[in-house]
XYZ file of C-alpha atoms in Angstrom:
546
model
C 0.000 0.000 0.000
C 1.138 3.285 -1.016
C 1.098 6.169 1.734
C -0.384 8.492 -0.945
C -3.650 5.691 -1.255
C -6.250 8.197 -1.560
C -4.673 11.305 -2.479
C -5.696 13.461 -5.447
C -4.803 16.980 -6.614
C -6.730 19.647 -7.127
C -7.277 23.373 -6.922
C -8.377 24.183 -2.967
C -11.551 25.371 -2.616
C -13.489 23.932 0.305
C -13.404 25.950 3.853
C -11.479 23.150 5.377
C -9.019 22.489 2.509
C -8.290 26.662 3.077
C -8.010 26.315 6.472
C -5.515 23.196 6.079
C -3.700 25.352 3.411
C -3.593 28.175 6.388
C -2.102 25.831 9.002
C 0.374 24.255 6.717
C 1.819 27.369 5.976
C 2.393 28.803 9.207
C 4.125 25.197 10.281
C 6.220 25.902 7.334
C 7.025 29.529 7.321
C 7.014 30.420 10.581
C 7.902 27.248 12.803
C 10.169 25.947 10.216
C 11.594 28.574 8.032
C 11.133 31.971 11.109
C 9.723 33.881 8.210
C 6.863 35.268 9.974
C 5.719 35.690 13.905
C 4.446 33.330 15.695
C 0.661 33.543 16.477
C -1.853 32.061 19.114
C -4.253 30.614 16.006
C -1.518 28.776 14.482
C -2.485 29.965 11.073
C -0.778 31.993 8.304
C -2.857 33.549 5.850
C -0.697 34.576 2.315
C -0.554 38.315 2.383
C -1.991 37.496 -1.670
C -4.024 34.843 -0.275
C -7.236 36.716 -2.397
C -5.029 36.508 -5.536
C -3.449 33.107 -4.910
C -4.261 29.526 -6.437
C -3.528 26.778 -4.485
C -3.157 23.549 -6.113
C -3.054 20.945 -3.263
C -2.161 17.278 -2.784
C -5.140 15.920 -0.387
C -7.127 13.186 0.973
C -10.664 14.306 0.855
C -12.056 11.519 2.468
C -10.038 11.957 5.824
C -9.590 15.832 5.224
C -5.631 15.724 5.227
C -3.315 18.224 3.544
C -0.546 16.420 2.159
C 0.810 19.301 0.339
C 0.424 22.695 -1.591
C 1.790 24.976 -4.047
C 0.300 28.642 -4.750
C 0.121 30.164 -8.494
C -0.032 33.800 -8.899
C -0.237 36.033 -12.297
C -1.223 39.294 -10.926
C 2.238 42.112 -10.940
C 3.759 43.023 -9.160
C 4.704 39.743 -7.976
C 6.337 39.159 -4.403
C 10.019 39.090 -6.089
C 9.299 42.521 -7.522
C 9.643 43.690 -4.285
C 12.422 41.916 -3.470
C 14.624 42.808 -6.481
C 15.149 45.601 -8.403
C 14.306 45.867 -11.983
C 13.006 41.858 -12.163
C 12.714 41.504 -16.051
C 16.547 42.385 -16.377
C 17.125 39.045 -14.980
C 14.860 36.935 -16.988
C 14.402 35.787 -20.568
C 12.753 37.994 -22.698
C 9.343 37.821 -24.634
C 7.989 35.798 -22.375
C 4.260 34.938 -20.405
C 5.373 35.137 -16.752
C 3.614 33.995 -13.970
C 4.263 33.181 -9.985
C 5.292 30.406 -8.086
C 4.660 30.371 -4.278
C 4.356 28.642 -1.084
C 5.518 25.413 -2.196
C 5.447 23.328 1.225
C 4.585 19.817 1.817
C 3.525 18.126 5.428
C 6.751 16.821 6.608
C 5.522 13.230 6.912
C 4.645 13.041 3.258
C 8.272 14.853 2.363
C 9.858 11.689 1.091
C 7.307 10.579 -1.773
C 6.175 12.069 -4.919
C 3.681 14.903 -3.764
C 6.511 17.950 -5.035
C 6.446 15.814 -8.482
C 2.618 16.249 -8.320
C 2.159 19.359 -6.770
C 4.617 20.879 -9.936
C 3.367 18.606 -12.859
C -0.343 20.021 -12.128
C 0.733 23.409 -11.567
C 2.646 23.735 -14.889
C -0.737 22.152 -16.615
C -2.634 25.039 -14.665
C -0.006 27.768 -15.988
C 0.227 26.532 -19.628
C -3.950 26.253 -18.979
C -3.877 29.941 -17.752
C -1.646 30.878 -21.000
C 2.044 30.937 -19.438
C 5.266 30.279 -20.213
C 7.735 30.820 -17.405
C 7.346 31.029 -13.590
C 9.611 32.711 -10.822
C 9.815 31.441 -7.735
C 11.909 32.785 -4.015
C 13.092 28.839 -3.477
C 15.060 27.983 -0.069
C 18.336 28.124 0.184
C 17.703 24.899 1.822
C 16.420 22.997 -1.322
C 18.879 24.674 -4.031
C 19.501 21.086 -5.388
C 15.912 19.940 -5.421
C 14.930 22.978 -7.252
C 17.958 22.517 -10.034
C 16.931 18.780 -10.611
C 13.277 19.905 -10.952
C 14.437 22.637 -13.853
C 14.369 25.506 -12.092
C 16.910 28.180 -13.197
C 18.663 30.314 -10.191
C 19.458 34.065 -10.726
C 20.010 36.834 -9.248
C 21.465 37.806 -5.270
C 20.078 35.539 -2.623
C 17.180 37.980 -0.910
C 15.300 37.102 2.168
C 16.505 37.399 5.781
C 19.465 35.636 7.696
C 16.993 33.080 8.925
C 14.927 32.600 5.822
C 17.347 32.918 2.875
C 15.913 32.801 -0.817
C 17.194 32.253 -4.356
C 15.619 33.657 -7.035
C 14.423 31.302 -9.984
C 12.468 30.390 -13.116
C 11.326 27.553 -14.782
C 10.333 27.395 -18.373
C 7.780 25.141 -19.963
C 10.795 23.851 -22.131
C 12.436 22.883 -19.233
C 10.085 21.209 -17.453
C 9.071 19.336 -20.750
C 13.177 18.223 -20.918
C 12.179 16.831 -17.262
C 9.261 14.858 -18.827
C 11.893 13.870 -21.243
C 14.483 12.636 -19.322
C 11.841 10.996 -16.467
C 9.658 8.212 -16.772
C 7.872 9.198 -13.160
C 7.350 13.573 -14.558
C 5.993 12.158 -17.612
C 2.929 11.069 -16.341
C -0.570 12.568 -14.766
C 0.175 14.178 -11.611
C -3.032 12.374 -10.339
C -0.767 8.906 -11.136
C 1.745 10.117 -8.962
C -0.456 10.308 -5.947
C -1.380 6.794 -5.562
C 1.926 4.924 -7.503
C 3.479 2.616 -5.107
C 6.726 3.201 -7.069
C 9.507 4.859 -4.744
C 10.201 8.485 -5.546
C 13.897 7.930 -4.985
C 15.422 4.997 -6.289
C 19.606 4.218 -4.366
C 18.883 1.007 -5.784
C 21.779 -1.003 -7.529
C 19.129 -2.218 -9.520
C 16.708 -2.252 -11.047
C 17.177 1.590 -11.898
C 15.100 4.202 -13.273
C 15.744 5.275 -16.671
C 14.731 7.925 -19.204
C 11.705 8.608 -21.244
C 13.609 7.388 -23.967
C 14.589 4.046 -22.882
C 10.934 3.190 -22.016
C 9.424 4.578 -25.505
C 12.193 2.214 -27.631
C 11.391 -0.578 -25.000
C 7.978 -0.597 -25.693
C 8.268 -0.497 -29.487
C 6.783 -3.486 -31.244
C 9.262 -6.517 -31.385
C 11.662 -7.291 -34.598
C 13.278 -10.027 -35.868
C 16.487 -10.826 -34.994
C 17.144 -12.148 -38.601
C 16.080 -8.353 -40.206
C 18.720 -6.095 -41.362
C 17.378 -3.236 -39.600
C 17.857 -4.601 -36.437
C 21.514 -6.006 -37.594
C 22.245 -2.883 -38.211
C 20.969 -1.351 -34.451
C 22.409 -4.332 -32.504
C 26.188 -3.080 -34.550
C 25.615 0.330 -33.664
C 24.721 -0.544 -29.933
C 27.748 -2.684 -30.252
C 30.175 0.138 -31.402
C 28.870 2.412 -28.580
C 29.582 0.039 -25.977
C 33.268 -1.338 -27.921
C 34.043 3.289 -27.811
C 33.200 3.860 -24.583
C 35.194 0.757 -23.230
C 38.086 1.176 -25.191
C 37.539 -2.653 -26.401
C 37.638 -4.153 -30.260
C 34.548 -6.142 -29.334
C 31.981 -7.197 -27.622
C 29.230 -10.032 -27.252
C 25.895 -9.384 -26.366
C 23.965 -11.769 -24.333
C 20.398 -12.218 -23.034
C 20.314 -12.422 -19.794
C 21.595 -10.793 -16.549
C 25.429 -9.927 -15.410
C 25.806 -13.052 -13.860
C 25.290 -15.018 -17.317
C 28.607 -12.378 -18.399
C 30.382 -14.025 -15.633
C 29.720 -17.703 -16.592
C 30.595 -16.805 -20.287
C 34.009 -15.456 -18.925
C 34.511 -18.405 -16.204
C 33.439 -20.883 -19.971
C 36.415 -19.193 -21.994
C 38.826 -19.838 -19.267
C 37.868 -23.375 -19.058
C 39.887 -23.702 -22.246
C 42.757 -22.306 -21.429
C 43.590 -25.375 -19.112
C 45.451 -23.326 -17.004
C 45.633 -22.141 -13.421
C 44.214 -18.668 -12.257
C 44.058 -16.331 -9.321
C 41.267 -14.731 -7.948
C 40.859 -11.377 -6.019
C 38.673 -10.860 -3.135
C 37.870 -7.948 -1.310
C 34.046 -8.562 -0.278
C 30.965 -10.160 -1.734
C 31.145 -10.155 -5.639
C 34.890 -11.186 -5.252
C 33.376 -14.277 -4.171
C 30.984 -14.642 -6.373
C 34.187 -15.047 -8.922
C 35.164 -17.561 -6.988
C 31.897 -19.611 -7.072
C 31.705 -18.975 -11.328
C 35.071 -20.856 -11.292
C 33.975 -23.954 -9.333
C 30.797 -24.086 -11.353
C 32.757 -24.102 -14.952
C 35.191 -25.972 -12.798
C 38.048 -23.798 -13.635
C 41.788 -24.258 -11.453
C 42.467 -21.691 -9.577
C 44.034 -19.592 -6.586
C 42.539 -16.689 -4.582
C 43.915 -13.640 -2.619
C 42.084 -12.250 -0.331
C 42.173 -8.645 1.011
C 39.508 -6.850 3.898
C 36.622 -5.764 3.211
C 36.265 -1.632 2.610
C 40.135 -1.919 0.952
C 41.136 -1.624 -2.556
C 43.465 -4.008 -4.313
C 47.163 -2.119 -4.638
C 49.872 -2.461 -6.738
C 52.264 -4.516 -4.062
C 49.096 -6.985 -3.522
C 49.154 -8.367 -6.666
C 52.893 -8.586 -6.770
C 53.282 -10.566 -3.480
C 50.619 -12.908 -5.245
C 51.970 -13.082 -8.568
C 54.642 -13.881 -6.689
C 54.002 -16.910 -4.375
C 51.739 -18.430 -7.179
C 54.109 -18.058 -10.190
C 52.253 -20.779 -12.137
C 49.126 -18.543 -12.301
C 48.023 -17.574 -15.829
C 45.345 -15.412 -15.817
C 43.983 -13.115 -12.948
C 40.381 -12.570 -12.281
C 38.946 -9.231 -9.984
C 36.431 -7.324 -9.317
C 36.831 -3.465 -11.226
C 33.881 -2.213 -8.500
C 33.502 -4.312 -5.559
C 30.181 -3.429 -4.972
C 29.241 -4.757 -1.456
C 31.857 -2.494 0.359
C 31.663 0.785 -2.632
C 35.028 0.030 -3.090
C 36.845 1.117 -6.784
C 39.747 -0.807 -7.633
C 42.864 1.209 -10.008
C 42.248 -0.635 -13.373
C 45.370 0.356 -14.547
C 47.328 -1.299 -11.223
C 45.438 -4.598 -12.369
C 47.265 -3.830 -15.922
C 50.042 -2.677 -15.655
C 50.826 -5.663 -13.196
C 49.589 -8.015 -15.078
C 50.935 -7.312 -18.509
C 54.670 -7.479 -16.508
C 54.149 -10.594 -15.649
C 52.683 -11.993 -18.964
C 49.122 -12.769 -17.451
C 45.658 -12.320 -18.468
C 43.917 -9.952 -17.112
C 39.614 -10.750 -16.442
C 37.542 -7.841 -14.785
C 33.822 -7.972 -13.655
C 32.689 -4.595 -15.147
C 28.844 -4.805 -14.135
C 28.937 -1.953 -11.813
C 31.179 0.486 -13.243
C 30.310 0.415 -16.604
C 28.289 3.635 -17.319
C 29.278 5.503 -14.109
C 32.948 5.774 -14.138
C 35.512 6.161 -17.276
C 35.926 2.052 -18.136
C 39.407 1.343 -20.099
C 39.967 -1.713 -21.459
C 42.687 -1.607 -23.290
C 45.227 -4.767 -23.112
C 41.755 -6.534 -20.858
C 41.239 -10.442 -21.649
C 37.723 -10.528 -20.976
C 35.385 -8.031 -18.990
C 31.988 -8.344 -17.768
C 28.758 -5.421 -18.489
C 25.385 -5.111 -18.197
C 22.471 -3.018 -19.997
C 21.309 -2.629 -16.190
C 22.702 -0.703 -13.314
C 25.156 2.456 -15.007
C 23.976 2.192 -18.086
C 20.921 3.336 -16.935
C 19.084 1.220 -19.045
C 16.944 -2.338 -18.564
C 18.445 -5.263 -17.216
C 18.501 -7.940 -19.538
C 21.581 -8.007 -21.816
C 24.481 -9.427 -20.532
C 27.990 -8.206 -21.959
C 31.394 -9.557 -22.721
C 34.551 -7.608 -23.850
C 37.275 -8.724 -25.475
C 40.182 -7.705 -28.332
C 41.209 -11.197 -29.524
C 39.200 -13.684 -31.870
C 37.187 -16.199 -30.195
C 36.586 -19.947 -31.709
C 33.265 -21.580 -31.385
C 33.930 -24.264 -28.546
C 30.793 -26.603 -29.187
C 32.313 -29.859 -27.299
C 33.583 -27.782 -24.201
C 30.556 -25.035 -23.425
C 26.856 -24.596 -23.518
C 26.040 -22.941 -26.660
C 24.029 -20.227 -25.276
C 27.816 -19.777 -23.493
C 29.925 -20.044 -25.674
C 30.973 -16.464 -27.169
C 32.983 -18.155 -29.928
C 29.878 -18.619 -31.631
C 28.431 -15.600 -30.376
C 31.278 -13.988 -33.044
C 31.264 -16.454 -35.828
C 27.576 -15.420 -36.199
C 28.357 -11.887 -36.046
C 26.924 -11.442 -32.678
C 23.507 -12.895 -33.467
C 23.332 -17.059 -33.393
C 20.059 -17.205 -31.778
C 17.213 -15.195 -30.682
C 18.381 -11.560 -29.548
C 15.578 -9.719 -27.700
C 15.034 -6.717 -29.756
C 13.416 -4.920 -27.853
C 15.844 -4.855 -24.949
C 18.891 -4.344 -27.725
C 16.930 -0.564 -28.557
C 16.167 0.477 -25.188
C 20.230 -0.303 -24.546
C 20.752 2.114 -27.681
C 18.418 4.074 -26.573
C 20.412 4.782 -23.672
C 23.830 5.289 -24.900
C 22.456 7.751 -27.689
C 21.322 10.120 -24.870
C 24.463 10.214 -22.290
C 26.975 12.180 -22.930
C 29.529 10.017 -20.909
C 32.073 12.513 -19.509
C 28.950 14.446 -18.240
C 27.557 11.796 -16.592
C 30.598 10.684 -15.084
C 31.172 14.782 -13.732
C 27.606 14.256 -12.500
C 27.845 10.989 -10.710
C 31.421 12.219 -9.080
C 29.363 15.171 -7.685
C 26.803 13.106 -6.334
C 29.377 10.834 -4.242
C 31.352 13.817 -3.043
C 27.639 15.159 -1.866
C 26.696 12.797 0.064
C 29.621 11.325 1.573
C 29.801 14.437 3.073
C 26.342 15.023 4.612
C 26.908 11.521 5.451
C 30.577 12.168 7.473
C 28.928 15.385 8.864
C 25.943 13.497 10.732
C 28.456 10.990 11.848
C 26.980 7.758 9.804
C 30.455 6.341 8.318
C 30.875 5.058 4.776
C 32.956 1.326 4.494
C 35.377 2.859 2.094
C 37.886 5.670 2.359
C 37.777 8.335 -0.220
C 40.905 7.941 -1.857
C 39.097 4.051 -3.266
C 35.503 4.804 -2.927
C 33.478 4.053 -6.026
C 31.552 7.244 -6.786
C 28.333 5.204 -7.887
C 28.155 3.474 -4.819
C 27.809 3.772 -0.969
C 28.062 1.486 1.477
C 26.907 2.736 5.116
C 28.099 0.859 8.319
C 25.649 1.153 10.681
C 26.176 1.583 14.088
C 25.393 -1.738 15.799
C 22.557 -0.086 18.006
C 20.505 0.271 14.891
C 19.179 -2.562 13.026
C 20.042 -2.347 9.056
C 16.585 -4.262 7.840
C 14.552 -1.907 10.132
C 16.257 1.301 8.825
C 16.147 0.179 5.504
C 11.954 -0.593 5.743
C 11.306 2.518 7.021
C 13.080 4.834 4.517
C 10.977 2.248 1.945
C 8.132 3.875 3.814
C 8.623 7.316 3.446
C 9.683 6.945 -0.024
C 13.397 6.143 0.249
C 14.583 3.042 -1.748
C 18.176 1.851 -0.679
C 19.690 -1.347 -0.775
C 19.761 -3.854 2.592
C 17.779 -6.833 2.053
C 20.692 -9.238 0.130
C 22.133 -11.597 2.681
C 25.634 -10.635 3.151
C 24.220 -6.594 4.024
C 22.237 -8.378 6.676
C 24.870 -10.063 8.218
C 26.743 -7.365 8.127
C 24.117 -4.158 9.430
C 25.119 -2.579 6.091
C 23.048 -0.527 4.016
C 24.108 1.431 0.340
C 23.082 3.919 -1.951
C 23.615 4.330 -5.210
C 23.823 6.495 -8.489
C 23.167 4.281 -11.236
C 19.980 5.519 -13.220
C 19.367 7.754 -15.171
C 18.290 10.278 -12.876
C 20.124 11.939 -10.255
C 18.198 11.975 -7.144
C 19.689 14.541 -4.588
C 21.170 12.740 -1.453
C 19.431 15.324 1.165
C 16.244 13.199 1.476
C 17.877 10.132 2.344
C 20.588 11.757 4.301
C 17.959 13.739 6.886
C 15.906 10.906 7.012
C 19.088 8.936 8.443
C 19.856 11.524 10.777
C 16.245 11.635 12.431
C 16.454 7.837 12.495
C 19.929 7.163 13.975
C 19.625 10.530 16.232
C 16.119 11.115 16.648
C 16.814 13.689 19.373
C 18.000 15.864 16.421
C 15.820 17.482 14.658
C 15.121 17.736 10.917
C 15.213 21.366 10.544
C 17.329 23.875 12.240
């Protein structure tokens, strides 16, 4: 059950819905933000309450205010007064309206009602003949307001308690939101009572963008056509760019089936290996060798450290029989980024093949492959796409290996049929293109750095510490060591109820009172939700809002 079940928006115009709108914007402006003075009734009417239009978020039924937003189109507006010569600072030849008030019950913060509350004022404006809205926006919620597609401009105005920025959002912009997210794209009514979280730290599965979904949803093709030949070698050359590899199979099914396809190909090398652990999905290596029933080594490091350049020395060392090598490029259970170019440089001293499991990294950090024997990817997780396709890298030629793997394993034949022996899911091949025609990588790699640096430091600030140290910490992902006085599972089911998705339920996070967050999708979701939510949870003597 959703905790929006019963929730609709609308335009306020029942006594009580006024009233609520009254009450919710004193406890907002006045005990929250010290805008205003305090008063015995509890109540704040709008100084343009007469010219206002509230849009609110409400449960009619049980008469609760959820949330509200006020529109305005009556000059001069409140920023008038607040800066001088307001037109200077805006784009020209527009239809400008108002923005105000925007304030939502703090129990309902976490879920979609600001989506809502914005997607049905913008249909009210564009209604109403607008273009462009201003809005004073809290210092407090800068980030918020810049992923919604609000512009900032202008001097911060307001008071040293209650500190505004200037901003605008243009129709355009919000219809780039649409765009770019599946969840803005819809009815704001939809929003109210979607049991969907409205911010997804999830490994997986991960949101993606407009664009993914409409290719996704295209009718299916033949796998035999040459227009979808000709997609599946584009998708191929995007992925074979921004990997730095010659080539690169294309499976269906999940990262896992990459991993058996690599463990298959060393099968016939007949030769003795080394694996690297340093948490979970180092393990997981180790249990694709015993299943292809590969020989093999491992080294193990702790948990929370990366691999280093005299590690794999001291191991190449004592196992000097070892022919290929076999790590982890993110190990994702601690948020822990191991130096690619250590695991190279090391291993092409020593004459030894290099294998990397590529699943989480791919898509959210800069991924070279150059001189790599075989590396692991997935359509899901960075490449902010749907799970389904399963990748292999690789530079050399591969020979079909029918008496010694599985066919639907064996990548040899995967080449010798130019990528496409069997049935290829074409619909999951175009929502994969679909996503790498939109990114621009470097961007996307800027953005998910910024993201890490964000909230690993609202996360050192409220004293919650992160498994790995910055100088190895994979931007993408977070892993949170939880004090043993809180319980991981019942942290992690009550941010799920107030509208915070994070990862905690897989075994070894239980047994360990971990729980992560991470960047993968294609949306960026700002870390200040999750990260306040934490603090009133681990110190709930603290409050929210200062």
């Amino acid at each position: 059950m959703s905790l929006l079940d019963g929730f609709i928006y609308k335009i306020a115009d029942l006594p009580w819905e006024i009233q609520a709108v009254h009450a919710l914007n004193y406890k907002t402006f006045v005990d929250e933000i010290p805008q205003h003075e305090p008063n015995a009734q509890k109540a704040l009417t709008d100084k343009f309450h007469d010219q206002n239009t509230y849009i609110i978020c409400v449960d009619e039924t049980q008469q609760i205010l959820a949330g509200m937003i006020a529109f305005r189109d009556q000059r001069p507006f409140s920023l008038d007064a607040k800066l001088k010569d307001l037109d200077s600072y805006l784009p020209q030849n527009r239809s400008l309206c108002e923005i105000r008030l925007l304030s939502v019950a703090e129990e309902y913060r976490y879920t979609r009602v600001t989506q809502g509350l914005i997607a049905q004022l913008v249909q009210h404006a564009t209604d109403c003949g607008y273009d462009m809205a201003v809005i004073s926006g809290t210092v407090r919620q800068i980030k918020l307001y810049k992923f919604l597609g609000f512009v900032p401009f202008g001097p911060i105005v307001g008071s040293r308690d209650a500190k505004y920025q200037p901003m605008y959002l243009t129709v355009e912009a919000y219809t780039d939101l649409k765009t770019r997210s599946s969840s803005f794209s819809r009815e704001s009514n939809e929003l109210a009572n979607d049991d969907r979280l409205a911010f997804n730290f999830l490994p997986g599965p991960v949101e993606f963008s407009q664009h993914v979904l409409d290719a996704h949803n295209e009718p299916s093709c033949s796998h035999r056509g040459p227009e979808f030949a000709r997609d599946f070698q584009e998708t191929c050359r995007w992925l074979c760019q921004m990997s730095n590899s010659s080539r690169v199979q294309l499976l269906m099914g999940p990262g896992t089936m990459a991993n058996d396809a690599i463990a298959a190909q060393l099968g016939l090398l007949d030769q003795t290996g080394l694996i690297l652990i340093s948490g979970e999905f180092g393990r997981r290596l180790v249990s694709h060798a015993k299943g292809a029933r590969l020989s093999f080594e491992t080294f193990e490091i702790p948990e929370g450290r990366a691999f280093e350049r005299k590690d794999l020395q001291q191991a190449l060392d004592r196992l000097p029989d070892v022919s290929w090598v076999w790590g982890a490029h993110c190990e994702t259970s601690t948020g822990v980024l191991n130096d690619i170019s250590v695991y190279q440089e090391v291993c092409r001293d020593r004459g030894v093949l290099l294998c990397l499991d590529c699943i989480s990294s791919l898509g959210t950090v800069p991924v070279n492959l150059a001189g790599v024997y075989l590396a692991s990817g997935t359509s899901g997780k960075g490449m902010a796409s749907i799970a389904g396709v399963a990748m292999v890298f690789h530079h050399h030629d591969l020979a079909p290996a029918p008496d010694r793997i599985p066919c639907a394993l064996d990548l040899g034949l995967y080449q010798q049929s130019q990528g496409i022996p069997f049935t290829i899911q074409s619909n999951l091949v175009h929502a994969l293109l679909a996503a790498l025609r939109l990114h621009e990588w470097d961007s996307r790699f800027e953005d998910v750095r910024r993201w890490s640096r964000s909230i690993r430091k609202q996360l050192h600030e409220i004293d919650v510490p992160t498994l790995a140290a910055d100088s190895c910490a994979m931007p993408s992902v977070v892993t949170l060591a939880l004090p043993r006085s809180h319980n991981s599972e019942e942290i992690g089911d009550r941010l799920k109820d107030r509208g915070v998705l994070v990862s905690y339920q897989s075994g070894y996070l239980l047994e360990r009172n971990w729980i992560q967050a991470c960047r993968m999708g294609a949306e960026s979701k700002p870390p200040e939700k999750l990260v306040r939510l934490l603090k009133k949870m681990i110190q709930p003597s603290v409050s929210l809002e200062r």
